mmCIF file of C-alpha atoms in Angstrom:
data_model
loop_
_atom_site.group_PDB
_atom_site.id
_atom_site.type_symbol
_atom_site.label_atom_id
_atom_site.label_comp_id
_atom_site.label_asym_id
_atom_site.label_seq_id
_atom_site.Cartn_x
_atom_site.Cartn_y
_atom_site.Cartn_z
ATOM 1 C CA UNK A 1 0.000 0.000 0.000
ATOM 2 C CA UNK A 2 1.257 3.487 -0.826
ATOM 3 C CA UNK A 3 1.372 6.519 1.420
ATOM 4 C CA UNK A 4 -1.082 9.382 1.778
ATOM 5 C CA UNK A 5 0.132 11.030 5.019
ATOM 6 C CA UNK A 6 2.711 13.821 4.709
ATOM 7 C CA UNK A 7 4.430 14.927 7.889
ATOM 8 C CA UNK A 8 2.897 12.316 10.181
ATOM 9 C CA UNK A 9 4.377 11.909 13.658
ATOM 10 C CA UNK A 10 5.404 8.335 14.446
ATOM 11 C CA UNK A 11 6.043 6.783 17.854
ATOM 12 C CA UNK A 12 8.286 3.785 18.467
ATOM 13 C CA UNK A 13 7.672 1.074 21.052
ATOM 14 C CA UNK A 14 10.247 2.722 23.344
ATOM 15 C CA UNK A 15 8.419 6.070 23.253
ATOM 16 C CA UNK A 16 10.675 7.954 20.852
ATOM 17 C CA UNK A 17 8.971 10.065 18.172
ATOM 18 C CA UNK A 18 9.882 11.267 14.697
ATOM 19 C CA UNK A 19 8.167 13.143 11.882
ATOM 20 C CA UNK A 20 8.236 11.612 8.419
ATOM 21 C CA UNK A 21 6.134 11.158 5.304
ATOM 22 C CA UNK A 22 4.559 7.726 4.946
ATOM 23 C CA UNK A 23 5.448 6.004 1.663
ATOM 24 C CA UNK A 24 4.485 2.336 1.849
ATOM 25 C CA UNK A 25 4.298 -0.900 3.847
ATOM 26 C CA UNK A 26 5.677 -4.159 2.520
ATOM 27 C CA UNK A 27 6.981 -7.405 4.016
ATOM 28 C CA UNK A 28 6.729 -6.160 7.591
ATOM 29 C CA UNK A 29 8.673 -2.961 6.819
ATOM 30 C CA UNK A 30 7.357 0.612 6.806
ATOM 31 C CA UNK A 31 9.049 2.941 4.324
ATOM 32 C CA UNK A 32 9.262 6.592 5.444
ATOM 33 C CA UNK A 33 10.823 9.824 4.216
ATOM 34 C CA UNK A 34 12.325 12.416 6.541
ATOM 35 C CA UNK A 35 11.629 16.159 5.957
ATOM 36 C CA UNK A 36 15.136 16.466 4.505
ATOM 37 C CA UNK A 37 14.376 13.838 1.866
ATOM 38 C CA UNK A 38 16.133 10.779 3.321
ATOM 39 C CA UNK A 39 14.154 7.580 2.702
ATOM 40 C CA UNK A 40 14.468 4.739 5.238
ATOM 41 C CA UNK A 41 12.581 1.699 6.514
ATOM 42 C CA UNK A 42 11.513 0.544 9.976
ATOM 43 C CA UNK A 43 10.260 -2.857 11.105
ATOM 44 C CA UNK A 44 6.507 -2.656 11.614
ATOM 45 C CA UNK A 45 6.793 -4.235 15.067
ATOM 46 C CA UNK A 46 8.965 -1.339 16.274
ATOM 47 C CA UNK A 47 6.076 1.117 15.927
ATOM 48 C CA UNK A 48 3.505 1.879 18.616
ATOM 49 C CA UNK A 49 0.175 0.049 18.691
ATOM 50 C CA UNK A 50 -1.558 3.265 17.611
ATOM 51 C CA UNK A 51 0.667 3.603 14.531
ATOM 52 C CA UNK A 52 0.188 -0.049 13.646
ATOM 53 C CA UNK A 53 -3.584 0.390 13.912
ATOM 54 C CA UNK A 54 -3.364 3.436 11.640
ATOM 55 C CA UNK A 55 -1.442 1.421 9.041
ATOM 56 C CA UNK A 56 -4.014 -1.385 9.155
ATOM 57 C CA UNK A 57 -6.747 1.191 8.566
ATOM 58 C CA UNK A 58 -4.942 2.485 5.492
ATOM 59 C CA UNK A 59 -4.631 -1.056 4.155
ATOM 60 C CA UNK A 60 -8.391 -1.591 4.501
ATOM 61 C CA UNK A 61 -9.358 1.697 2.828
ATOM 62 C CA UNK A 62 -10.282 1.321 -0.869
ATOM 63 C CA UNK A 63 -7.705 2.794 -3.240
ATOM 64 C CA UNK A 64 -10.392 4.864 -4.955
ATOM 65 C CA UNK A 65 -11.245 6.583 -1.690
ATOM 66 C CA UNK A 66 -7.594 7.388 -0.991
ATOM 67 C CA UNK A 67 -7.092 8.882 -4.421
ATOM 68 C CA UNK A 68 -10.273 10.904 -4.137
ATOM 69 C CA UNK A 69 -12.398 12.385 -6.875
ATOM 70 C CA UNK A 70 -12.709 16.063 -7.745
ATOM 71 C CA UNK A 71 -15.583 17.770 -5.954
ATOM 72 C CA UNK A 72 -17.676 19.990 -8.214
ATOM 73 C CA UNK A 73 -20.200 22.652 -7.301
ATOM 74 C CA UNK A 74 -19.954 26.121 -5.752
ATOM 75 C CA UNK A 75 -17.710 25.013 -2.877
ATOM 76 C CA UNK A 76 -15.487 22.563 -4.746
ATOM 77 C CA UNK A 77 -12.760 25.176 -5.172
ATOM 78 C CA UNK A 78 -12.449 25.410 -1.385
ATOM 79 C CA UNK A 79 -11.453 21.746 -0.999
ATOM 80 C CA UNK A 80 -7.698 22.070 -1.443
ATOM 81 C CA UNK A 81 -6.112 20.641 1.705
ATOM 82 C CA UNK A 82 -5.373 24.175 2.963
ATOM 83 C CA UNK A 83 -7.391 26.864 4.723
ATOM 84 C CA UNK A 84 -9.276 28.816 2.062
ATOM 85 C CA UNK A 85 -11.013 32.158 2.629
ATOM 86 C CA UNK A 86 -14.371 33.084 1.174
ATOM 87 C CA UNK A 87 -17.515 35.141 1.756
ATOM 88 C CA UNK A 88 -21.221 34.467 1.233
ATOM 89 C CA UNK A 89 -24.105 36.903 1.765
ATOM 90 C CA UNK A 90 -21.845 39.130 3.857
ATOM 91 C CA UNK A 91 -20.525 36.320 6.060
ATOM 92 C CA UNK A 92 -16.765 35.896 5.869
ATOM 93 C CA UNK A 93 -15.446 32.439 6.577
ATOM 94 C CA UNK A 94 -12.461 30.104 6.375
ATOM 95 C CA UNK A 95 -12.854 26.539 5.161
ATOM 96 C CA UNK A 96 -10.659 23.447 5.180
ATOM 97 C CA UNK A 97 -11.276 20.256 3.231
ATOM 98 C CA UNK A 98 -8.863 17.402 2.601
ATOM 99 C CA UNK A 99 -8.366 16.989 -1.183
ATOM 100 C CA UNK A 100 -8.197 13.170 -0.877
ATOM 101 C CA UNK A 101 -11.855 13.179 0.178
ATOM 102 C CA UNK A 102 -13.970 11.241 -2.297
ATOM 103 C CA UNK A 103 -17.193 12.740 -3.623
ATOM 104 C CA UNK A 104 -18.699 9.256 -3.324
ATOM 105 C CA UNK A 105 -18.303 9.205 0.470
ATOM 106 C CA UNK A 106 -19.911 11.291 3.241
ATOM 107 C CA UNK A 107 -17.774 13.109 5.836
ATOM 108 C CA UNK A 108 -18.392 15.061 9.062
ATOM 109 C CA UNK A 109 -18.484 18.855 9.137
ATOM 110 C CA UNK A 110 -17.030 20.721 12.130
ATOM 111 C CA UNK A 111 -18.279 24.264 12.735
ATOM 112 C CA UNK A 112 -15.559 26.054 14.738
ATOM 113 C CA UNK A 113 -16.433 29.368 16.414
ATOM 114 C CA UNK A 114 -13.732 31.829 17.479
ATOM 115 C CA UNK A 115 -13.787 33.946 20.616
ATOM 116 C CA UNK A 116 -13.800 37.680 21.277
ATOM 117 C CA UNK A 117 -11.517 39.559 18.917
ATOM 118 C CA UNK A 118 -11.171 43.031 17.383
ATOM 119 C CA UNK A 119 -10.042 41.502 14.077
ATOM 120 C CA UNK A 120 -12.074 42.146 10.942
ATOM 121 C CA UNK A 121 -9.657 40.468 8.532
ATOM 122 C CA UNK A 122 -10.852 37.109 7.272
ATOM 123 C CA UNK A 123 -8.337 34.413 8.197
ATOM 124 C CA UNK A 124 -7.420 35.863 11.575
ATOM 125 C CA UNK A 125 -10.151 33.752 13.183
ATOM 126 C CA UNK A 126 -8.280 30.509 12.472
ATOM 127 C CA UNK A 127 -6.977 29.691 15.947
ATOM 128 C CA UNK A 128 -4.374 27.088 16.803
ATOM 129 C CA UNK A 129 -6.973 24.819 18.413
ATOM 130 C CA UNK A 130 -8.969 24.785 15.169
ATOM 131 C CA UNK A 131 -5.919 23.452 13.352
ATOM 132 C CA UNK A 132 -6.003 20.328 15.525
ATOM 133 C CA UNK A 133 -8.771 19.032 13.257
ATOM 134 C CA UNK A 134 -6.475 19.361 10.249
ATOM 135 C CA UNK A 135 -3.381 17.690 11.739
ATOM 136 C CA UNK A 136 -2.054 14.712 9.783
ATOM 137 C CA UNK A 137 -3.028 12.325 12.585
ATOM 138 C CA UNK A 138 -6.619 13.543 12.802
ATOM 139 C CA UNK A 139 -7.033 13.854 9.050
ATOM 140 C CA UNK A 140 -5.916 10.253 8.661
ATOM 141 C CA UNK A 141 -8.136 8.871 11.417
ATOM 142 C CA UNK A 142 -11.065 11.308 11.128
ATOM 143 C CA UNK A 143 -11.152 13.150 7.776
ATOM 144 C CA UNK A 144 -13.646 15.998 7.817
ATOM 145 C CA UNK A 145 -14.555 19.457 6.596
ATOM 146 C CA UNK A 146 -13.946 22.412 8.941
ATOM 147 C CA UNK A 147 -15.918 25.658 8.662
ATOM 148 C CA UNK A 148 -14.687 28.661 10.667
ATOM 149 C CA UNK A 149 -16.983 31.657 10.114
ATOM 150 C CA UNK A 150 -16.026 35.142 11.225
ATOM 151 C CA UNK A 151 -18.173 37.021 13.687
ATOM 152 C CA UNK A 152 -19.076 40.513 12.460
ATOM 153 C CA UNK A 153 -16.944 42.352 14.981
ATOM 154 C CA UNK A 154 -16.714 45.110 15.974
ATOM 155 C CA UNK A 155 -20.080 45.755 14.288
ATOM 156 C CA UNK A 156 -21.802 43.106 16.417
ATOM 157 C CA UNK A 157 -20.192 44.472 19.552
ATOM 158 C CA UNK A 158 -16.884 43.043 20.640
ATOM 159 C CA UNK A 159 -17.568 39.982 22.761
ATOM 160 C CA UNK A 160 -21.247 39.805 21.831
ATOM 161 C CA UNK A 161 -21.066 37.986 18.511
ATOM 162 C CA UNK A 162 -22.852 34.835 17.357
ATOM 163 C CA UNK A 163 -26.278 36.382 17.666
ATOM 164 C CA UNK A 164 -29.223 37.491 15.565
ATOM 165 C CA UNK A 165 -28.691 37.651 11.796
ATOM 166 C CA UNK A 166 -25.236 36.138 12.198
ATOM 167 C CA UNK A 167 -26.752 32.880 13.460
ATOM 168 C CA UNK A 168 -29.097 32.756 10.467
ATOM 169 C CA UNK A 169 -26.182 33.326 8.070
ATOM 170 C CA UNK A 170 -24.114 30.529 9.613
ATOM 171 C CA UNK A 171 -26.988 28.051 9.539
ATOM 172 C CA UNK A 172 -27.887 28.901 5.928
ATOM 173 C CA UNK A 173 -24.250 28.449 4.888
ATOM 174 C CA UNK A 174 -24.099 25.033 6.550
ATOM 175 C CA UNK A 175 -27.296 23.915 4.829
ATOM 176 C CA UNK A 176 -25.970 25.104 1.469
ATOM 177 C CA UNK A 177 -22.740 23.174 2.003
ATOM 178 C CA UNK A 178 -24.627 20.020 2.951
ATOM 179 C CA UNK A 179 -26.436 20.235 -0.404
ATOM 180 C CA UNK A 180 -23.260 20.810 -2.413
ATOM 181 C CA UNK A 181 -20.505 18.877 -0.604
ATOM 182 C CA UNK A 182 -20.243 15.214 0.500
ATOM 183 C CA UNK A 183 -21.177 16.067 4.092
ATOM 184 C CA UNK A 184 -22.834 13.522 6.361
ATOM 185 C CA UNK A 185 -25.949 15.359 7.652
ATOM 186 C CA UNK A 186 -25.979 13.134 10.727
ATOM 187 C CA UNK A 187 -22.467 14.175 11.766
ATOM 188 C CA UNK A 188 -22.356 17.968 11.882
ATOM 189 C CA UNK A 189 -20.527 19.144 15.002
ATOM 190 C CA UNK A 190 -20.168 22.564 16.617
ATOM 191 C CA UNK A 191 -17.261 23.640 18.831
ATOM 192 C CA UNK A 192 -16.153 27.012 20.151
ATOM 193 C CA UNK A 193 -14.005 28.914 22.619
ATOM 194 C CA UNK A 194 -14.977 31.778 24.954
ATOM 195 C CA UNK A 195 -17.483 33.904 23.000
ATOM 196 C CA UNK A 196 -17.454 30.947 20.613
ATOM 197 C CA UNK A 197 -18.457 28.714 23.537
ATOM 198 C CA UNK A 198 -21.510 30.912 24.016
ATOM 199 C CA UNK A 199 -22.115 30.724 20.265
ATOM 200 C CA UNK A 200 -21.779 26.944 20.345
ATOM 201 C CA UNK A 201 -24.646 26.650 22.812
ATOM 202 C CA UNK A 202 -26.757 29.374 21.223
ATOM 203 C CA UNK A 203 -26.456 28.206 17.605
ATOM 204 C CA UNK A 204 -27.017 24.562 18.547
ATOM 205 C CA UNK A 205 -30.102 25.582 20.515
ATOM 206 C CA UNK A 206 -31.339 27.500 17.465
ATOM 207 C CA UNK A 207 -31.096 24.369 15.288
ATOM 208 C CA UNK A 208 -30.974 21.352 17.655
ATOM 209 C CA UNK A 209 -31.844 18.921 14.857
ATOM 210 C CA UNK A 210 -28.934 20.087 12.719
ATOM 211 C CA UNK A 211 -26.049 19.347 15.083
ATOM 212 C CA UNK A 212 -25.019 15.938 16.410
ATOM 213 C CA UNK A 213 -22.804 17.153 19.277
ATOM 214 C CA UNK A 214 -21.125 20.216 20.757
ATOM 215 C CA UNK A 215 -17.998 21.164 22.687
ATOM 216 C CA UNK A 216 -18.123 24.626 24.317
ATOM 217 C CA UNK A 217 -14.889 25.711 26.029
ATOM 218 C CA UNK A 218 -14.568 28.583 28.530
ATOM 219 C CA UNK A 219 -17.979 29.988 27.638
ATOM 220 C CA UNK A 220 -21.625 28.880 27.825
ATOM 221 C CA UNK A 221 -25.119 30.260 27.214
ATOM 222 C CA UNK A 222 -27.290 29.532 30.292
ATOM 223 C CA UNK A 223 -30.427 30.768 28.547
ATOM 224 C CA UNK A 224 -30.294 27.895 26.055
ATOM 225 C CA UNK A 225 -30.315 25.038 28.554
ATOM 226 C CA UNK A 226 -33.871 23.956 27.700
ATOM 227 C CA UNK A 227 -33.143 23.358 24.013
ATOM 228 C CA UNK A 228 -29.930 21.495 24.839
ATOM 229 C CA UNK A 229 -31.295 19.175 27.515
ATOM 230 C CA UNK A 230 -31.088 16.080 25.298
ATOM 231 C CA UNK A 231 -28.008 16.835 23.195
ATOM 232 C CA UNK A 232 -24.504 15.300 23.489
ATOM 233 C CA UNK A 233 -22.397 18.113 24.945
ATOM 234 C CA UNK A 234 -18.947 18.043 26.501
ATOM 235 C CA UNK A 235 -18.170 21.326 28.247
ATOM 236 C CA UNK A 236 -14.707 22.377 29.425
ATOM 237 C CA UNK A 237 -13.603 25.165 31.764
ATOM 238 C CA UNK A 238 -10.557 25.899 33.920
ATOM 239 C CA UNK A 239 -10.952 26.773 37.582
ATOM 240 C CA UNK A 240 -8.271 29.468 37.282
ATOM 241 C CA UNK A 241 -9.898 31.215 34.289
ATOM 242 C CA UNK A 242 -9.632 34.901 35.234
ATOM 243 C CA UNK A 243 -11.388 36.172 32.103
ATOM 244 C CA UNK A 244 -14.565 34.053 32.199
ATOM 245 C CA UNK A 245 -15.259 32.832 35.759
ATOM 246 C CA UNK A 246 -15.941 29.119 36.134
ATOM 247 C CA UNK A 247 -19.081 29.819 38.189
ATOM 248 C CA UNK A 248 -21.177 30.180 35.036
ATOM 249 C CA UNK A 249 -20.025 26.809 33.747
ATOM 250 C CA UNK A 250 -20.800 25.158 37.070
ATOM 251 C CA UNK A 251 -24.297 26.657 37.041
ATOM 252 C CA UNK A 252 -24.822 25.452 33.486
ATOM 253 C CA UNK A 253 -23.619 21.953 34.425
ATOM 254 C CA UNK A 254 -26.035 21.867 37.352
ATOM 255 C CA UNK A 255 -28.901 22.775 35.013
ATOM 256 C CA UNK A 256 -27.868 19.964 32.647
ATOM 257 C CA UNK A 257 -27.471 17.228 35.267
ATOM 258 C CA UNK A 258 -30.523 15.321 34.000
ATOM 259 C CA UNK A 259 -28.987 15.087 30.529
ATOM 260 C CA UNK A 260 -27.130 11.774 30.513
ATOM 261 C CA UNK A 261 -25.334 12.841 27.318
ATOM 262 C CA UNK A 262 -23.793 15.898 28.985
ATOM 263 C CA UNK A 263 -20.245 15.920 30.359
ATOM 264 C CA UNK A 264 -18.387 18.667 32.213
ATOM 265 C CA UNK A 265 -14.628 18.675 32.688
ATOM 266 C CA UNK A 266 -13.275 21.323 35.037
ATOM 267 C CA UNK A 267 -9.496 21.508 35.192
ATOM 268 C CA UNK A 268 -7.535 23.062 38.044
ATOM 269 C CA UNK A 269 -5.250 24.989 35.723
ATOM 270 C CA UNK A 270 -5.111 26.147 32.129
ATOM 271 C CA UNK A 271 -6.741 29.537 32.480
ATOM 272 C CA UNK A 272 -8.711 30.959 29.575
ATOM 273 C CA UNK A 273 -6.297 29.275 27.171
ATOM 274 C CA UNK A 274 -7.285 25.762 28.271
ATOM 275 C CA UNK A 275 -8.837 25.349 24.818
ATOM 276 C CA UNK A 276 -5.453 24.389 23.351
ATOM 277 C CA UNK A 277 -5.138 21.471 25.765
ATOM 278 C CA UNK A 278 -8.734 20.414 25.149
ATOM 279 C CA UNK A 279 -8.390 20.061 21.397
ATOM 280 C CA UNK A 280 -4.883 18.661 21.461
ATOM 281 C CA UNK A 281 -6.166 15.719 23.512
ATOM 282 C CA UNK A 282 -7.036 12.711 21.291
ATOM 283 C CA UNK A 283 -9.901 11.664 23.566
ATOM 284 C CA UNK A 284 -11.752 14.905 22.739
ATOM 285 C CA UNK A 285 -11.733 14.118 19.015
ATOM 286 C CA UNK A 286 -12.582 10.466 19.581
ATOM 287 C CA UNK A 287 -15.678 11.394 21.606
ATOM 288 C CA UNK A 288 -16.856 14.093 19.194
ATOM 289 C CA UNK A 289 -16.590 12.017 16.030
ATOM 290 C CA UNK A 290 -18.345 9.074 17.688
ATOM 291 C CA UNK A 291 -21.548 11.137 18.008
ATOM 292 C CA UNK A 292 -24.274 10.943 15.380
ATOM 293 C CA UNK A 293 -27.882 12.040 15.007
ATOM 294 C CA UNK A 294 -30.343 9.201 15.505
#
């Protein structure tokens, strides 16, 4: 089998790591290429169980799916394997789609909402935590589309975005993409940080039948508890968050205690930037992508 994963991080059985492009697997040997261009081979049994599982998954994936087929339609030009910037009906947004995605398959869509910011330049909303969805490891295990719209700040009031017309624009854009891209309508997820955490709750509550699961971090919308009472939600907050006090998250969690699909993780440290730890933890992605509308 031939490689499709550039820049993947590999872990050996003794815990050492290295970054290399995957080329092929044959006769118990894995052929890799270092960033400098050196090609070398490693015995398969010297790689971690996780890497060996990844290789088995690649072997079981049809060649046609790996190669992918061009995606036509109004959003096809955005599926390049890089973050692309666009605008629709006044809503600026960034979009990421893996080019090896096949138009004959259906893939999840992740709606990622940024936090409070004075930026009005499209592209500045792409935070580091959003890029976790596009890492080589996650793209290999959980290929998906990522949509990162831009809140109309400062027009909407800095820190008070993801409201009113903006919500309607985001939802209409998602529905248009579902019609024109190979998106699985049962696996549309919404995640956000700070003001984006509020937006995560509020937008999901506005269209509870559209989203399969949500992850709000360091920000919630208490007024939307009723609409979210039966939805899979994993909320995160740090006890030492000096910007958004944890008390609001605790109150929200108390209101959601009858929802057996709700989880709340409160960390001792991490501050308002705990979002980076949240989305760089594999378990977070595993849980999110396991959720699906009934």
